[in-house]
């Protein structure tokens, strides 16, 4: 789950949100703290200025500081501050907290107290501090008539929040751009490879760098590209093989006909028989190709009916007996005496067995043995054709059912055939819902086995009309 695109997108968006909100929160917090501190400082100095103005007015009205103690005490309680009033000689006139004795010398530095009065007239100084504490350094003289307002504080905070939001948007955009490029780069690679594949470049592959959905898609794409490349190669091989298979009989027919036309060869029955054999070969090759094309396209028509597969196997073995004896081979059968009924197309299953037996006869030397076996496995039948021929090399085993594939690379027609028999056999078995396979060992022979379900799954190309058993 952690490698899925959904999870990575969730984490990416979560990271963007955290970064954006975090940037705004940090900037807003620092800005708000600074603004509040400045606001408090400004308010503090404004209060000091007001206290100084109030005390100056009191001094001018009373012409001295007589009776100022209650005023100092009331102002201290109002502002929750400790006020110490000092006369020009540096003596304490009043202390709102009564911590310093009246008339005592004030132990303040000149810059620690704010003067009361202006210009040449100086009525004294006042020190303002938190209640109950000693006076701290207050900085220079009295500030002007500056007023601290909450609206100014709000405007400052809003302004910095706006800048913080813009900064967060920029950071979030950069993070989103980086993460989106990281996440979508496999999709871009896939799109580029797909475009190249559509132009016919079947060698395209995508490097798999992740285990998410894009990684699975890349694996599927690579498998598809490999299949397409192999299919394209098979198509080219098919064209070349068909051209090769057609060229030989056509050349023979052309040669015979030209010789007859030029008077080099008499048009006698032997010559015509030779031409006729080549025509039959061409007809058989075309028929095989047509049948194979229909089978590979899933359009092969089957006429399924309950049939005794044991009887079909016996008849196929009997039909193969004459050519086998002509090559000095023995055909044996291991077929149960009781019927082995299955819903099959009898003619097609007979064709499969004939193709396998013909292949075994071709590749088994004189004195060899060929056996046809049938086993009833309950829900399916197993038919096997075993020979004691030369066997198939291990490297060739995966390809023996490919069309036009020959273990004998020399393509000798007398021993190689057209290379379509096993391919057609496989397609016919698969059309019945069965499977076919081969086991072989060099020098000891081969064993071809295919299975037939007794009740094969229906196919849209099946026909229900029964076929005459005599036609098999």
PDB file of N, CA and C in Angstrom, residues 134-193:
ATOM      1  N   UNK A 134      11.818  47.290  41.578  1.00  0.00           N
ATOM      2  CA  UNK A 134      12.712  48.434  41.479  1.00  0.00           C
ATOM      3  C   UNK A 134      12.649  48.991  40.067  1.00  0.00           C
ATOM      4  N   UNK A 135      12.887  50.271  39.888  1.00  0.00           N
ATOM      5  CA  UNK A 135      12.775  50.870  38.553  1.00  0.00           C
ATOM      6  C   UNK A 135      13.812  50.318  37.590  1.00  0.00           C
ATOM      7  N   UNK A 136      13.394  49.855  36.373  1.00  0.00           N
ATOM      8  CA  UNK A 136      14.333  49.362  35.363  1.00  0.00           C
ATOM      9  C   UNK A 136      14.798  50.513  34.485  1.00  0.00           C
ATOM     10  N   UNK A 137      15.823  50.303  33.651  1.00  0.00           N
ATOM     11  CA  UNK A 137      16.206  51.333  32.684  1.00  0.00           C
ATOM     12  C   UNK A 137      15.061  51.567  31.705  1.00  0.00           C
ATOM     13  N   UNK A 138      14.704  52.846  31.476  1.00  0.00           N
ATOM     14  CA  UNK A 138      13.583  53.171  30.615  1.00  0.00           C
ATOM     15  C   UNK A 138      14.009  53.749  29.292  1.00  0.00           C
ATOM     16  N   UNK A 139      15.233  53.911  29.041  1.00  0.00           N
ATOM     17  CA  UNK A 139      15.667  54.484  27.775  1.00  0.00           C
ATOM     18  C   UNK A 139      15.685  55.990  27.859  1.00  0.00           C
ATOM     19  N   UNK A 140      15.735  56.635  26.705  1.00  0.00           N
ATOM     20  CA  UNK A 140      15.911  58.084  26.645  1.00  0.00           C
ATOM     21  C   UNK A 140      14.688  58.839  27.080  1.00  0.00           C
ATOM     22  N   UNK A 141      14.623  60.057  26.622  1.00  0.00           N
ATOM     23  CA  UNK A 141      13.590  60.981  27.061  1.00  0.00           C
ATOM     24  C   UNK A 141      12.207  60.550  26.651  1.00  0.00           C
ATOM     25  N   UNK A 142      11.285  61.411  26.930  1.00  0.00           N
ATOM     26  CA  UNK A 142       9.885  61.092  26.693  1.00  0.00           C
ATOM     27  C   UNK A 142       9.589  61.043  25.225  1.00  0.00           C
ATOM     28  N   UNK A 143       8.776  60.049  24.797  1.00  0.00           N
ATOM     29  CA  UNK A 143       8.381  59.998  23.403  1.00  0.00           C
ATOM     30  C   UNK A 143       7.458  61.147  23.086  1.00  0.00           C
ATOM     31  N   UNK A 144       7.176  61.334  21.799  1.00  0.00           N
ATOM     32  CA  UNK A 144       6.300  62.425  21.419  1.00  0.00           C
ATOM     33  C   UNK A 144       4.860  62.110  21.752  1.00  0.00           C
ATOM     34  N   UNK A 145       3.994  62.683  20.990  1.00  0.00           N
ATOM     35  CA  UNK A 145       2.563  62.499  21.210  1.00  0.00           C
ATOM     36  C   UNK A 145       2.013  61.310  20.414  1.00  0.00           C
ATOM     37  N   UNK A 146       2.870  60.294  20.201  1.00  0.00           N
ATOM     38  CA  UNK A 146       2.490  59.122  19.421  1.00  0.00           C
ATOM     39  C   UNK A 146       1.393  58.355  20.131  1.00  0.00           C
ATOM     40  N   UNK A 147       0.391  57.929  19.399  1.00  0.00           N
ATOM     41  CA  UNK A 147      -0.713  57.162  19.955  1.00  0.00           C
ATOM     42  C   UNK A 147      -0.616  55.717  19.456  1.00  0.00           C
ATOM     43  N   UNK A 148      -0.721  54.777  20.368  1.00  0.00           N
ATOM     44  CA  UNK A 148      -0.726  53.362  19.992  1.00  0.00           C
ATOM     45  C   UNK A 148      -2.160  52.926  19.795  1.00  0.00           C
ATOM     46  N   UNK A 149      -2.464  52.365  18.581  1.00  0.00           N
ATOM     47  CA  UNK A 149      -3.836  51.947  18.294  1.00  0.00           C
ATOM     48  C   UNK A 149      -3.881  50.473  17.936  1.00  0.00           C
ATOM     49  N   UNK A 150      -5.019  49.873  18.283  1.00  0.00           N
ATOM     50  CA  UNK A 150      -5.225  48.466  17.947  1.00  0.00           C
ATOM     51  C   UNK A 150      -5.363  48.280  16.444  1.00  0.00           C
ATOM     52  N   UNK A 151      -5.911  49.258  15.743  1.00  0.00           N
ATOM     53  CA  UNK A 151      -6.066  49.149  14.289  1.00  0.00           C
ATOM     54  C   UNK A 151      -4.709  49.060  13.600  1.00  0.00           C
ATOM     55  N   UNK A 152      -3.713  49.848  14.124  1.00  0.00           N
ATOM     56  CA  UNK A 152      -2.373  49.749  13.554  1.00  0.00           C
ATOM     57  C   UNK A 152      -1.802  48.350  13.749  1.00  0.00           C
ATOM     58  N   UNK A 153      -2.014  47.801  14.946  1.00  0.00           N
ATOM     59  CA  UNK A 153      -1.545  46.443  15.219  1.00  0.00           C
ATOM     60  C   UNK A 153      -2.216  45.440  14.282  1.00  0.00           C
ATOM     61  N   UNK A 154      -3.546  45.579  14.103  1.00  0.00           N
ATOM     62  CA  UNK A 154      -4.274  44.664  13.220  1.00  0.00           C
ATOM     63  C   UNK A 154      -3.791  44.778  11.784  1.00  0.00           C
ATOM     64  N   UNK A 155      -3.561  46.019  11.321  1.00  0.00           N
ATOM     65  CA  UNK A 155      -3.080  46.205   9.959  1.00  0.00           C
ATOM     66  C   UNK A 155      -1.716  45.566   9.755  1.00  0.00           C
ATOM     67  N   UNK A 156      -0.838  45.719  10.729  1.00  0.00           N
ATOM     68  CA  UNK A 156       0.500  45.142  10.609  1.00  0.00           C
ATOM     69  C   UNK A 156       0.440  43.617  10.540  1.00  0.00           C
ATOM     70  N   UNK A 157      -0.375  43.022  11.427  1.00  0.00           N
ATOM     71  CA  UNK A 157      -0.475  41.559  11.447  1.00  0.00           C
ATOM     72  C   UNK A 157      -1.094  41.053  10.148  1.00  0.00           C
ATOM     73  N   UNK A 158      -2.144  41.734   9.669  1.00  0.00           N
ATOM     74  CA  UNK A 158      -2.768  41.317   8.401  1.00  0.00           C
ATOM     75  C   UNK A 158      -1.791  41.431   7.238  1.00  0.00           C
ATOM     76  N   UNK A 159      -0.990  42.478   7.263  1.00  0.00           N
ATOM     77  CA  UNK A 159      -0.030  42.660   6.185  1.00  0.00           C
ATOM     78  C   UNK A 159       0.992  41.523   6.163  1.00  0.00           C
ATOM     79  N   UNK A 160       1.490  41.179   7.335  1.00  0.00           N
ATOM     80  CA  UNK A 160       2.469  40.099   7.390  1.00  0.00           C
ATOM     81  C   UNK A 160       1.826  38.741   7.117  1.00  0.00           C
ATOM     82  N   UNK A 161       0.548  38.574   7.493  1.00  0.00           N
ATOM     83  CA  UNK A 161      -0.153  37.334   7.148  1.00  0.00           C
ATOM     84  C   UNK A 161      -0.296  37.198   5.639  1.00  0.00           C
ATOM     85  N   UNK A 162      -0.562  38.328   4.959  1.00  0.00           N
ATOM     86  CA  UNK A 162      -0.649  38.298   3.503  1.00  0.00           C
ATOM     87  C   UNK A 162       0.676  37.867   2.890  1.00  0.00           C
ATOM     88  N   UNK A 163       1.762  38.458   3.359  1.00  0.00           N
ATOM     89  CA  UNK A 163       3.079  38.072   2.855  1.00  0.00           C
ATOM     90  C   UNK A 163       3.374  36.602   3.186  1.00  0.00           C
ATOM     91  N   UNK A 164       2.962  36.190   4.372  1.00  0.00           N
ATOM     92  CA  UNK A 164       3.163  34.787   4.745  1.00  0.00           C
ATOM     93  C   UNK A 164       2.378  33.844   3.851  1.00  0.00           C
ATOM     94  N   UNK A 165       1.122  34.234   3.519  1.00  0.00           N
ATOM     95  CA  UNK A 165       0.329  33.413   2.615  1.00  0.00           C
ATOM     96  C   UNK A 165       0.951  33.305   1.237  1.00  0.00           C
ATOM     97  N   UNK A 166       1.454  34.447   0.726  1.00  0.00           N
ATOM     98  CA  UNK A 166       2.112  34.415  -0.581  1.00  0.00           C
ATOM     99  C   UNK A 166       3.358  33.534  -0.548  1.00  0.00           C
ATOM    100  N   UNK A 167       4.126  33.644   0.540  1.00  0.00           N
ATOM    101  CA  UNK A 167       5.306  32.795   0.671  1.00  0.00           C
ATOM    102  C   UNK A 167       4.919  31.325   0.737  1.00  0.00           C
ATOM    103  N   UNK A 168       3.834  31.023   1.477  1.00  0.00           N
ATOM    104  CA  UNK A 168       3.385  29.629   1.587  1.00  0.00           C
ATOM    105  C   UNK A 168       2.939  29.095   0.239  1.00  0.00           C
ATOM    106  N   UNK A 169       2.234  29.948  -0.535  1.00  0.00           N
ATOM    107  CA  UNK A 169       1.803  29.522  -1.870  1.00  0.00           C
ATOM    108  C   UNK A 169       3.011  29.210  -2.752  1.00  0.00           C
ATOM    109  N   UNK A 170       4.032  30.070  -2.676  1.00  0.00           N
ATOM    110  CA  UNK A 170       5.239  29.822  -3.464  1.00  0.00           C
ATOM    111  C   UNK A 170       5.938  28.535  -3.071  1.00  0.00           C
ATOM    112  N   UNK A 171       6.085  28.318  -1.757  1.00  0.00           N
ATOM    113  CA  UNK A 171       6.734  27.088  -1.282  1.00  0.00           C
ATOM    114  C   UNK A 171       5.909  25.864  -1.657  1.00  0.00           C
ATOM    115  N   UNK A 172       4.575  25.974  -1.470  1.00  0.00           N
ATOM    116  CA  UNK A 172       3.706  24.847  -1.823  1.00  0.00           C
ATOM    117  C   UNK A 172       3.783  24.551  -3.316  1.00  0.00           C
ATOM    118  N   UNK A 173       3.854  25.610  -4.148  1.00  0.00           N
ATOM    119  CA  UNK A 173       3.978  25.402  -5.589  1.00  0.00           C
ATOM    120  C   UNK A 173       5.251  24.677  -5.948  1.00  0.00           C
ATOM    121  N   UNK A 174       6.359  25.061  -5.325  1.00  0.00           N
ATOM    122  CA  UNK A 174       7.634  24.397  -5.608  1.00  0.00           C
ATOM    123  C   UNK A 174       7.603  22.934  -5.180  1.00  0.00           C
ATOM    124  N   UNK A 175       7.053  22.690  -3.973  1.00  0.00           N
ATOM    125  CA  UNK A 175       6.975  21.303  -3.485  1.00  0.00           C
ATOM    126  C   UNK A 175       6.061  20.471  -4.388  1.00  0.00           C
ATOM    127  N   UNK A 176       4.918  21.052  -4.792  1.00  0.00           N
ATOM    128  CA  UNK A 176       3.987  20.332  -5.662  1.00  0.00           C
ATOM    129  C   UNK A 176       4.619  20.034  -7.012  1.00  0.00           C
ATOM    130  N   UNK A 177       5.346  21.018  -7.568  1.00  0.00           N
ATOM    131  CA  UNK A 177       6.016  20.812  -8.851  1.00  0.00           C
ATOM    132  C   UNK A 177       7.023  19.675  -8.764  1.00  0.00           C
ATOM    133  N   UNK A 178       7.800  19.664  -7.686  1.00  0.00           N
ATOM    134  CA  UNK A 178       8.826  18.628  -7.526  1.00  0.00           C
ATOM    135  C   UNK A 178       8.184  17.252  -7.360  1.00  0.00           C
ATOM    136  N   UNK A 179       7.186  17.167  -6.466  1.00  0.00           N
ATOM    137  CA  UNK A 179       6.561  15.860  -6.215  1.00  0.00           C
ATOM    138  C   UNK A 179       5.784  15.374  -7.432  1.00  0.00           C
ATOM    139  N   UNK A 180       5.102  16.296  -8.141  1.00  0.00           N
ATOM    140  CA  UNK A 180       4.346  15.874  -9.324  1.00  0.00           C
ATOM    141  C   UNK A 180       5.272  15.362 -10.417  1.00  0.00           C
ATOM    142  N   UNK A 181       6.428  16.013 -10.572  1.00  0.00           N
ATOM    143  CA  UNK A 181       7.383  15.529 -11.567  1.00  0.00           C
ATOM    144  C   UNK A 181       7.899  14.148 -11.186  1.00  0.00           C
ATOM    145  N   UNK A 182       8.145  13.959  -9.897  1.00  0.00           N
ATOM    146  CA  UNK A 182       8.626  12.656  -9.442  1.00  0.00           C
ATOM    147  C   UNK A 182       7.574  11.572  -9.661  1.00  0.00           C
ATOM    148  N   UNK A 183       6.298  11.912  -9.390  1.00  0.00           N
ATOM    149  CA  UNK A 183       5.247  10.914  -9.471  1.00  0.00           C
ATOM    150  C   UNK A 183       4.866  10.632 -10.917  1.00  0.00           C
ATOM    151  N   UNK A 184       4.818  11.691 -11.742  1.00  0.00           N
ATOM    152  CA  UNK A 184       4.312  11.541 -13.110  1.00  0.00           C
ATOM    153  C   UNK A 184       5.397  11.216 -14.129  1.00  0.00           C
ATOM    154  N   UNK A 185       6.661  11.243 -13.738  1.00  0.00           N
ATOM    155  CA  UNK A 185       7.720  10.926 -14.705  1.00  0.00           C
ATOM    156  C   UNK A 185       7.571   9.520 -15.286  1.00  0.00           C
ATOM    157  N   UNK A 186       7.158   8.489 -14.497  1.00  0.00           N
ATOM    158  CA  UNK A 186       6.932   7.179 -15.127  1.00  0.00           C
ATOM    159  C   UNK A 186       5.829   7.215 -16.180  1.00  0.00           C
ATOM    160  N   UNK A 187       4.767   8.017 -15.934  1.00  0.00           N
ATOM    161  CA  UNK A 187       3.694   8.111 -16.917  1.00  0.00           C
ATOM    162  C   UNK A 187       4.196   8.757 -18.202  1.00  0.00           C
ATOM    163  N   UNK A 188       5.048   9.773 -18.077  1.00  0.00           N
ATOM    164  CA  UNK A 188       5.612  10.409 -19.268  1.00  0.00           C
ATOM    165  C   UNK A 188       6.496   9.428 -20.040  1.00  0.00           C
ATOM    166  N   UNK A 189       7.269   8.642 -19.311  1.00  0.00           N
ATOM    167  CA  UNK A 189       8.105   7.632 -19.978  1.00  0.00           C
ATOM    168  C   UNK A 189       7.239   6.606 -20.699  1.00  0.00           C
ATOM    169  N   UNK A 190       6.144   6.197 -20.045  1.00  0.00           N
ATOM    170  CA  UNK A 190       5.236   5.241 -20.672  1.00  0.00           C
ATOM    171  C   UNK A 190       4.598   5.836 -21.928  1.00  0.00           C
ATOM    172  N   UNK A 191       4.182   7.119 -21.847  1.00  0.00           N
ATOM    173  CA  UNK A 191       3.567   7.752 -23.015  1.00  0.00           C
ATOM    174  C   UNK A 191       4.557   7.848 -24.167  1.00  0.00           C
ATOM    175  N   UNK A 192       5.795   8.201 -23.851  1.00  0.00           N
ATOM    176  CA  UNK A 192       6.813   8.302 -24.897  1.00  0.00           C
ATOM    177  C   UNK A 192       7.085   6.942 -25.529  1.00  0.00           C
ATOM    178  N   UNK A 193       7.186   5.917 -24.694  1.00  0.00           N
ATOM    179  CA  UNK A 193       7.424   4.575 -25.223  1.00  0.00           C
ATOM    180  C   UNK A 193       6.221   4.085 -26.038  1.00  0.00           C
TER     181      UNK A 193
END
